[in-house]
């Protein structure tokens, strides 16, 4: 959960002595105090700094405090900032107008130091608790999306290939006595294809489940990527040959990075598998590994079907439920790319995608070099 200091306070008052006095009191309590002498300057400052509390005078020339408050509340980026009015006016209609405009409290002038500090502390604490509550809600929502994704994969994506295996196995068993070689070969190929799809999906699912429970340990080491790349490309070539896809690569003999070997292997394997899956028969895939200054860059580019702009925004999000069939009806859950993003970032790296529908996609992984 993100750590955040709740100490930024803005004082808006046209009387400089009031500003100096309040600033001195609050600064001694370790608040970061900013000030403005008019509403126009205050609104400009609020656009640049996210404050945790605003102390606002009502009676100011030009734009009064009530108008300033309404302007703040119209702005989505700062409407949640609590505003305490500082006013010498005690008439009920003024106090009512202050609350109607969006204020959460008011302090009468001349104010007592202890009262000012107590009210500031109370509203800063309320803001902090609201923030923490929102953080918890966001985390719960993320966990719910993860749970929904998990059950969706089990209920549909994992069930479908098993049904294929069972169906073709039953046909093969029933027709073994009468089946010609070509039919048997077709059934066996379908069983083999479904088995591989299921295995990869199940493997990704189990790895992802372990990441969600914190059971995967990342051991960052000084790793030469060459052996990992050779191993990954050898496996990918077998898949590519089946679809008559040309796999080209440019890999240096040594490229040392600071990463966890197993997780990076998972990233490379998934990206290569995806490239093959979405590249039509007879297409090309190009793999390039290079290094510059403090970064190693792995590029995997294909001549596949590409991805729409709308779908690119869904690729790495657990709540988007994005999945797409390959060029030969290969199935998937979309979980592989989510793993790629999580694992790349846990290794201190970044992942990018560029794609044009009908032309192909490029995935780029940037990793920290060993110094």
CSV table of C-alpha atoms in Angstrom, one decimal:
chain,number,residue,atom,x,y,z
A,1,UNK,CA,0.0,0.0,0.0
A,2,UNK,CA,1.3,3.4,-1.0
A,3,UNK,CA,2.8,5.6,1.8
A,4,UNK,CA,1.7,9.2,1.8
A,5,UNK,CA,2.4,12.1,4.0
A,6,UNK,CA,-0.6,14.1,5.0
A,7,UNK,CA,0.9,17.5,5.8
A,8,UNK,CA,0.3,19.9,2.9
A,9,UNK,CA,-1.8,22.9,4.0
A,10,UNK,CA,-2.8,25.9,2.0
A,11,UNK,CA,-3.8,29.2,3.7
A,12,UNK,CA,-5.8,31.6,1.6
A,13,UNK,CA,-6.3,35.0,3.3
A,14,UNK,CA,-5.9,38.6,2.1
A,15,UNK,CA,-4.5,39.8,5.5
A,16,UNK,CA,-0.8,39.0,5.5
A,17,UNK,CA,-0.6,39.1,9.3
A,18,UNK,CA,-3.2,36.3,9.6
A,19,UNK,CA,-1.2,34.2,7.1
A,20,UNK,CA,2.1,34.7,9.0
A,21,UNK,CA,0.5,33.9,12.3
A,22,UNK,CA,-1.3,30.7,11.1
A,23,UNK,CA,1.8,29.6,9.1
A,24,UNK,CA,4.0,29.9,12.1
A,25,UNK,CA,1.7,27.8,14.3
A,26,UNK,CA,1.3,25.1,11.7
A,27,UNK,CA,5.0,24.9,10.7
A,28,UNK,CA,6.0,24.3,14.3
A,29,UNK,CA,3.7,21.2,14.1
A,30,UNK,CA,5.7,20.0,11.0
A,31,UNK,CA,3.0,20.8,8.5
A,32,UNK,CA,4.2,22.0,5.0
A,33,UNK,CA,2.4,25.3,4.7
A,34,UNK,CA,1.7,27.3,1.5
A,35,UNK,CA,-0.2,30.5,1.3
A,36,UNK,CA,-1.9,32.9,-1.1
A,37,UNK,CA,-3.3,36.4,-0.6
A,38,UNK,CA,-6.2,36.1,-3.1
A,39,UNK,CA,-8.5,33.5,-4.7
A,40,UNK,CA,-7.1,33.7,-8.2
A,41,UNK,CA,-3.6,32.8,-7.2
A,42,UNK,CA,-4.9,30.1,-4.9
A,43,UNK,CA,-6.8,28.4,-7.7
A,44,UNK,CA,-3.7,28.4,-9.9
A,45,UNK,CA,-1.6,26.9,-7.0
A,46,UNK,CA,-4.1,24.2,-6.4
A,47,UNK,CA,-3.8,23.1,-10.0
A,48,UNK,CA,-0.1,22.4,-9.3
A,49,UNK,CA,0.0,21.0,-5.8
A,50,UNK,CA,-2.3,18.5,-4.2
A,51,UNK,CA,-3.1,19.8,-0.7
A,52,UNK,CA,-4.4,17.8,2.2
A,53,UNK,CA,-6.3,20.8,3.8
A,54,UNK,CA,-7.2,24.4,2.9
A,55,UNK,CA,-7.8,27.2,5.4
A,56,UNK,CA,-9.9,29.8,3.6
A,57,UNK,CA,-10.9,33.3,4.5
A,58,UNK,CA,-14.5,34.2,3.4
A,59,UNK,CA,-14.3,38.0,3.2
A,60,UNK,CA,-11.7,38.7,0.5
A,61,UNK,CA,-11.7,41.4,-2.3
A,62,UNK,CA,-12.2,40.3,-5.9
A,63,UNK,CA,-13.2,36.6,-5.4
A,64,UNK,CA,-14.6,35.9,-2.0
A,65,UNK,CA,-14.0,32.7,-0.1
A,66,UNK,CA,-17.3,31.1,-1.0
A,67,UNK,CA,-16.7,31.6,-4.7
A,68,UNK,CA,-13.2,30.1,-4.3
A,69,UNK,CA,-14.6,27.1,-2.5
A,70,UNK,CA,-17.2,26.5,-5.2
A,71,UNK,CA,-14.5,26.6,-7.9
A,72,UNK,CA,-12.4,24.1,-6.0
A,73,UNK,CA,-15.3,21.7,-5.6
A,74,UNK,CA,-16.0,21.9,-9.4
A,75,UNK,CA,-12.5,20.6,-10.0
A,76,UNK,CA,-12.5,16.7,-10.0
A,77,UNK,CA,-8.8,16.5,-9.1
A,78,UNK,CA,-9.2,18.6,-5.9
A,79,UNK,CA,-12.8,18.5,-4.8
A,80,UNK,CA,-12.1,16.0,-2.0
A,81,UNK,CA,-9.7,18.4,-0.2
A,82,UNK,CA,-11.3,19.5,3.1
A,83,UNK,CA,-11.8,23.2,3.4
A,84,UNK,CA,-12.0,25.0,6.8
A,85,UNK,CA,-13.3,28.6,6.6
A,86,UNK,CA,-11.7,31.3,8.6
A,87,UNK,CA,-14.3,34.1,9.3
A,88,UNK,CA,-15.1,36.9,11.6
A,89,UNK,CA,-18.8,36.6,10.6
A,90,UNK,CA,-20.9,34.6,12.9
A,91,UNK,CA,-24.4,35.2,11.4
A,92,UNK,CA,-26.2,31.9,10.7
A,93,UNK,CA,-26.7,32.7,7.0
A,94,UNK,CA,-23.0,33.1,6.4
A,95,UNK,CA,-22.2,29.9,8.2
A,96,UNK,CA,-24.9,28.1,6.2
A,97,UNK,CA,-23.5,29.5,3.0
A,98,UNK,CA,-20.1,28.3,3.9
A,99,UNK,CA,-21.2,24.7,4.4
A,100,UNK,CA,-23.4,24.8,1.2
A,101,UNK,CA,-20.4,25.9,-0.8
A,102,UNK,CA,-18.5,22.8,0.3
A,103,UNK,CA,-16.8,23.7,3.5
A,104,UNK,CA,-16.4,21.0,6.2
A,105,UNK,CA,-15.8,23.3,9.2
A,106,UNK,CA,-15.2,26.9,10.2
A,107,UNK,CA,-13.1,28.8,12.8
A,108,UNK,CA,-14.0,32.2,14.0
A,109,UNK,CA,-11.5,35.1,13.9
A,110,UNK,CA,-9.6,36.0,15.9
A,111,UNK,CA,-8.9,32.3,16.4
A,112,UNK,CA,-7.2,30.6,19.3
A,113,UNK,CA,-4.0,28.7,18.5
A,114,UNK,CA,-5.1,25.5,20.2
A,115,UNK,CA,-8.5,25.5,18.5
A,116,UNK,CA,-6.9,26.0,15.1
A,117,UNK,CA,-4.4,23.2,15.7
A,118,UNK,CA,-7.0,20.8,17.0
A,119,UNK,CA,-9.4,21.3,14.1
A,120,UNK,CA,-6.6,21.0,11.5
A,121,UNK,CA,-5.3,17.8,13.2
A,122,UNK,CA,-8.9,16.3,13.2
A,123,UNK,CA,-9.6,17.0,9.5
A,124,UNK,CA,-6.1,15.9,8.4
A,125,UNK,CA,-6.7,12.6,10.3
A,126,UNK,CA,-10.2,12.2,8.7
A,127,UNK,CA,-8.6,12.8,5.2
A,128,UNK,CA,-5.9,10.2,6.0
A,129,UNK,CA,-8.5,7.6,7.1
A,130,UNK,CA,-10.6,8.2,3.9
A,131,UNK,CA,-7.5,7.7,1.8
A,132,UNK,CA,-6.5,4.5,3.6
A,133,UNK,CA,-10.1,3.2,3.3
A,134,UNK,CA,-10.0,4.0,-0.5
A,135,UNK,CA,-6.7,2.1,-0.7
A,136,UNK,CA,-8.2,-0.9,1.0
A,137,UNK,CA,-11.3,-0.8,-1.3
A,138,UNK,CA,-9.0,-0.6,-4.4
A,139,UNK,CA,-7.0,-3.6,-3.1
A,140,UNK,CA,-10.2,-5.5,-2.5
A,141,UNK,CA,-11.5,-4.7,-5.9
A,142,UNK,CA,-8.2,-5.9,-7.4
A,143,UNK,CA,-8.4,-9.1,-5.5
A,144,UNK,CA,-12.0,-9.6,-6.6
A,145,UNK,CA,-10.9,-9.1,-10.2
A,146,UNK,CA,-8.2,-11.7,-9.7
A,147,UNK,CA,-10.6,-14.1,-8.2
A,148,UNK,CA,-13.1,-13.6,-11.1
A,149,UNK,CA,-10.3,-14.1,-13.6
A,150,UNK,CA,-9.2,-17.3,-11.8
A,151,UNK,CA,-12.7,-18.9,-11.8
A,152,UNK,CA,-13.3,-17.7,-15.4
A,153,UNK,CA,-10.1,-19.6,-16.5
A,154,UNK,CA,-11.1,-22.7,-14.6
A,155,UNK,CA,-14.7,-22.6,-15.8
A,156,UNK,CA,-14.1,-21.9,-19.4
A,157,UNK,CA,-10.5,-21.7,-20.8
A,158,UNK,CA,-9.2,-24.7,-18.9
A,159,UNK,CA,-12.3,-26.7,-19.4
A,160,UNK,CA,-12.4,-26.3,-23.2
A,161,UNK,CA,-9.1,-28.0,-24.1
A,162,UNK,CA,-9.8,-30.9,-21.7
A,163,UNK,CA,-13.2,-31.4,-23.5
A,164,UNK,CA,-11.3,-31.6,-26.8
A,165,UNK,CA,-8.8,-34.1,-25.4
A,166,UNK,CA,-11.6,-36.3,-24.0
A,167,UNK,CA,-13.7,-36.0,-27.2
A,168,UNK,CA,-10.9,-36.9,-29.6
A,169,UNK,CA,-9.6,-39.7,-27.3
A,170,UNK,CA,-13.1,-41.2,-27.2
A,171,UNK,CA,-13.4,-41.1,-31.0
A,172,UNK,CA,-10.0,-42.7,-31.4
A,173,UNK,CA,-10.9,-45.4,-28.9
A,174,UNK,CA,-14.3,-46.1,-30.6
A,175,UNK,CA,-13.0,-46.1,-34.1
A,176,UNK,CA,-9.6,-47.7,-33.6
A,177,UNK,CA,-10.6,-50.9,-35.4
A,178,UNK,CA,-12.0,-49.1,-38.4
A,179,UNK,CA,-10.0,-45.9,-38.5
A,180,UNK,CA,-7.6,-45.3,-41.4
A,181,UNK,CA,-4.2,-43.9,-40.7
A,182,UNK,CA,-5.1,-40.3,-41.8
A,183,UNK,CA,-8.1,-40.1,-39.5
A,184,UNK,CA,-6.0,-41.5,-36.6
A,185,UNK,CA,-3.3,-39.1,-37.3
A,186,UNK,CA,-5.7,-36.2,-37.3
A,187,UNK,CA,-7.2,-37.2,-33.9
A,188,UNK,CA,-3.8,-37.7,-32.4
A,189,UNK,CA,-2.6,-34.3,-33.7
A,190,UNK,CA,-5.7,-32.7,-32.1
A,191,UNK,CA,-5.1,-34.4,-28.8
A,192,UNK,CA,-1.5,-33.3,-28.9
A,193,UNK,CA,-2.4,-29.7,-29.7
A,194,UNK,CA,-5.0,-29.5,-26.9
A,195,UNK,CA,-2.6,-31.1,-24.4
A,196,UNK,CA,0.0,-28.5,-25.1
A,197,UNK,CA,-2.5,-25.7,-24.8
A,198,UNK,CA,-3.8,-27.1,-21.6
A,199,UNK,CA,-0.3,-27.6,-20.1
A,200,UNK,CA,0.8,-24.0,-20.9
A,201,UNK,CA,-2.4,-22.6,-19.6
A,202,UNK,CA,-2.2,-24.6,-16.4
A,203,UNK,CA,1.4,-23.7,-15.9
A,204,UNK,CA,0.6,-20.0,-16.3
A,205,UNK,CA,-2.4,-20.4,-14.0
A,206,UNK,CA,-0.3,-22.0,-11.2
A,207,UNK,CA,2.5,-19.5,-11.5
A,208,UNK,CA,0.1,-16.6,-11.4
A,209,UNK,CA,-1.8,-18.1,-8.4
A,210,UNK,CA,1.6,-18.3,-6.5
A,211,UNK,CA,2.3,-14.7,-7.3
A,212,UNK,CA,-1.0,-13.6,-5.8
A,213,UNK,CA,-0.3,-15.4,-2.6
A,214,UNK,CA,3.3,-14.2,-2.4
A,215,UNK,CA,4.7,-17.7,-2.6
A,216,UNK,CA,7.2,-17.0,-5.4
A,217,UNK,CA,10.6,-16.0,-4.2
A,218,UNK,CA,12.6,-13.8,-6.6
A,219,UNK,CA,16.4,-14.4,-6.5
A,220,UNK,CA,18.1,-11.5,-8.4
A,221,UNK,CA,21.4,-12.7,-9.8
A,222,UNK,CA,24.0,-11.6,-12.3
A,223,UNK,CA,22.6,-13.6,-15.3
A,224,UNK,CA,23.9,-14.0,-18.8
A,225,UNK,CA,20.7,-14.1,-21.0
A,226,UNK,CA,22.3,-16.1,-23.8
A,227,UNK,CA,21.5,-19.6,-22.3
A,228,UNK,CA,18.0,-18.6,-21.4
A,229,UNK,CA,17.4,-17.2,-24.9
A,230,UNK,CA,18.8,-20.3,-26.6
A,231,UNK,CA,16.6,-22.6,-24.5
A,232,UNK,CA,13.5,-20.4,-25.1
A,233,UNK,CA,14.2,-20.1,-28.9
A,234,UNK,CA,14.7,-23.9,-29.2
A,235,UNK,CA,11.3,-24.5,-27.7
A,236,UNK,CA,9.7,-21.7,-29.8
A,237,UNK,CA,11.2,-23.1,-33.0
A,238,UNK,CA,9.4,-26.4,-32.6
A,239,UNK,CA,6.1,-24.5,-32.3
A,240,UNK,CA,7.0,-22.2,-35.2
A,241,UNK,CA,8.0,-25.1,-37.5
A,242,UNK,CA,4.5,-26.6,-37.1
A,243,UNK,CA,3.0,-23.4,-38.6
A,244,UNK,CA,5.8,-22.9,-41.1
A,245,UNK,CA,6.8,-19.6,-39.4
A,246,UNK,CA,10.3,-18.3,-40.0
A,247,UNK,CA,12.0,-17.5,-36.7
A,248,UNK,CA,14.9,-15.1,-37.0
A,249,UNK,CA,17.1,-13.8,-34.1
A,250,UNK,CA,20.0,-11.6,-33.2
A,251,UNK,CA,21.4,-12.6,-29.8
A,252,UNK,CA,24.9,-11.5,-28.5
A,253,UNK,CA,27.1,-14.1,-26.9
A,254,UNK,CA,26.9,-12.2,-23.6
A,255,UNK,CA,24.3,-9.9,-22.2
A,256,UNK,CA,24.4,-9.8,-18.4
A,257,UNK,CA,21.4,-8.6,-16.5
A,258,UNK,CA,20.3,-8.4,-12.8
A,259,UNK,CA,17.2,-10.5,-12.8
A,260,UNK,CA,15.5,-13.6,-11.4
A,261,UNK,CA,16.2,-16.4,-13.9
A,262,UNK,CA,12.9,-18.4,-13.6
A,263,UNK,CA,10.6,-15.4,-13.9
A,264,UNK,CA,12.4,-13.9,-16.9
A,265,UNK,CA,12.3,-17.3,-18.6
A,266,UNK,CA,8.6,-17.2,-18.1
A,267,UNK,CA,8.3,-13.8,-19.7
A,268,UNK,CA,10.4,-14.7,-22.7
A,269,UNK,CA,8.5,-18.0,-23.2
A,270,UNK,CA,5.1,-16.4,-23.0
A,271,UNK,CA,6.1,-13.6,-25.5
A,272,UNK,CA,7.5,-16.0,-28.0
A,273,UNK,CA,4.5,-18.3,-27.7
A,274,UNK,CA,2.1,-15.4,-28.2
A,275,UNK,CA,4.0,-14.2,-31.3
A,276,UNK,CA,3.6,-17.7,-32.8
A,277,UNK,CA,0.0,-18.0,-31.8
A,278,UNK,CA,-1.0,-14.8,-33.5
A,279,UNK,CA,1.2,-15.1,-36.6
A,280,UNK,CA,-0.4,-16.8,-39.6
A,281,UNK,CA,1.2,-19.8,-41.3
A,282,UNK,CA,4.2,-18.8,-43.3
A,283,UNK,CA,4.8,-15.6,-41.3
A,284,UNK,CA,7.9,-14.3,-39.7
A,285,UNK,CA,9.1,-13.6,-36.1
A,286,UNK,CA,12.2,-11.5,-35.4
A,287,UNK,CA,13.9,-11.5,-32.0
A,288,UNK,CA,16.6,-9.0,-31.1
A,289,UNK,CA,18.6,-8.6,-27.8
A,290,UNK,CA,20.8,-5.6,-27.4
A,291,UNK,CA,22.3,-3.5,-24.6
A,292,UNK,CA,23.0,0.2,-24.1
A,293,UNK,CA,24.3,2.1,-21.1
A,294,UNK,CA,22.4,0.6,-18.1
A,295,UNK,CA,19.7,-1.3,-19.9
A,296,UNK,CA,19.2,-4.5,-21.9
A,297,UNK,CA,16.4,-4.5,-24.5
A,298,UNK,CA,14.6,-7.6,-25.8
A,299,UNK,CA,12.5,-7.0,-28.9
A,300,UNK,CA,10.1,-9.7,-30.2
A,301,UNK,CA,8.4,-8.6,-33.5
A,302,UNK,CA,5.9,-10.6,-35.5
A,303,UNK,CA,4.0,-10.3,-38.8
A,304,UNK,CA,0.8,-11.4,-37.2
A,305,UNK,CA,-2.8,-10.2,-37.0
A,306,UNK,CA,-1.9,-7.2,-34.7
A,307,UNK,CA,-3.9,-5.7,-31.9
A,308,UNK,CA,-6.5,-2.9,-32.0
A,309,UNK,CA,-5.8,0.3,-30.0
A,310,UNK,CA,-8.7,-0.5,-27.6
A,311,UNK,CA,-7.4,-4.0,-27.0
A,312,UNK,CA,-3.8,-2.8,-26.3
A,313,UNK,CA,-5.1,-1.0,-23.3
A,314,UNK,CA,-6.6,-4.2,-21.9
A,315,UNK,CA,-3.6,-6.5,-22.4
A,316,UNK,CA,-2.0,-6.2,-19.0
A,317,UNK,CA,-5.1,-5.6,-16.9
A,318,UNK,CA,-6.5,-8.4,-14.7
A,319,UNK,CA,-10.0,-6.9,-14.8
A,320,UNK,CA,-10.3,-6.6,-18.6
A,321,UNK,CA,-10.8,-10.3,-19.3
A,322,UNK,CA,-9.0,-9.9,-22.6
A,323,UNK,CA,-8.4,-13.1,-24.6
A,324,UNK,CA,-8.3,-13.8,-28.3
A,325,UNK,CA,-8.0,-17.0,-30.5
A,326,UNK,CA,-4.9,-17.5,-32.5
A,327,UNK,CA,-4.6,-17.7,-36.3
A,328,UNK,CA,-5.4,-21.4,-36.1
A,329,UNK,CA,-7.9,-21.2,-33.4
A,330,UNK,CA,-5.4,-21.6,-30.5
A,331,UNK,CA,-7.1,-20.7,-27.3
A,332,UNK,CA,-5.7,-18.7,-24.3
A,333,UNK,CA,-6.7,-16.8,-21.2
A,334,UNK,CA,-4.8,-13.5,-21.6
A,335,UNK,CA,-3.0,-14.5,-18.4
A,336,UNK,CA,0.4,-14.9,-20.0
A,337,UNK,CA,0.8,-11.2,-20.7
A,338,UNK,CA,-0.4,-10.2,-17.2
A,339,UNK,CA,2.4,-12.5,-15.9
A,340,UNK,CA,4.9,-10.9,-18.3
A,341,UNK,CA,4.1,-7.4,-16.9
A,342,UNK,CA,4.2,-8.5,-13.2
A,343,UNK,CA,7.4,-10.4,-13.6
A,344,UNK,CA,9.2,-7.8,-15.7
A,345,UNK,CA,8.3,-5.0,-13.2
A,346,UNK,CA,9.4,-7.2,-10.2
A,347,UNK,CA,12.7,-7.5,-11.9
A,348,UNK,CA,13.0,-3.7,-12.1
A,349,UNK,CA,12.2,-3.7,-15.8
A,350,UNK,CA,9.5,-2.3,-18.2
A,351,UNK,CA,7.4,-3.8,-20.9
A,352,UNK,CA,5.9,-2.0,-24.0
A,353,UNK,CA,3.8,-3.0,-26.9
A,354,UNK,CA,3.3,-1.5,-30.4
A,355,UNK,CA,0.9,-3.0,-32.8
A,356,UNK,CA,-1.0,-2.3,-36.0
A,357,UNK,CA,-4.0,-4.5,-36.9
A,358,UNK,CA,-3.3,-6.6,-39.9
A,359,UNK,CA,0.5,-5.9,-39.9
A,360,UNK,CA,1.9,-7.3,-36.6
A,361,UNK,CA,3.0,-6.5,-33.1
A,362,UNK,CA,6.2,-5.7,-31.3
A,363,UNK,CA,6.8,-6.4,-27.6
A,364,UNK,CA,9.8,-4.7,-25.9
A,365,UNK,CA,11.2,-5.8,-22.5
A,366,UNK,CA,13.7,-3.5,-20.9
A,367,UNK,CA,15.8,-5.0,-18.1
A,368,UNK,CA,18.6,-3.6,-15.8
A,369,UNK,CA,22.1,-4.5,-17.0
A,370,UNK,CA,24.7,-5.8,-14.6
A,371,UNK,CA,27.2,-3.1,-13.9
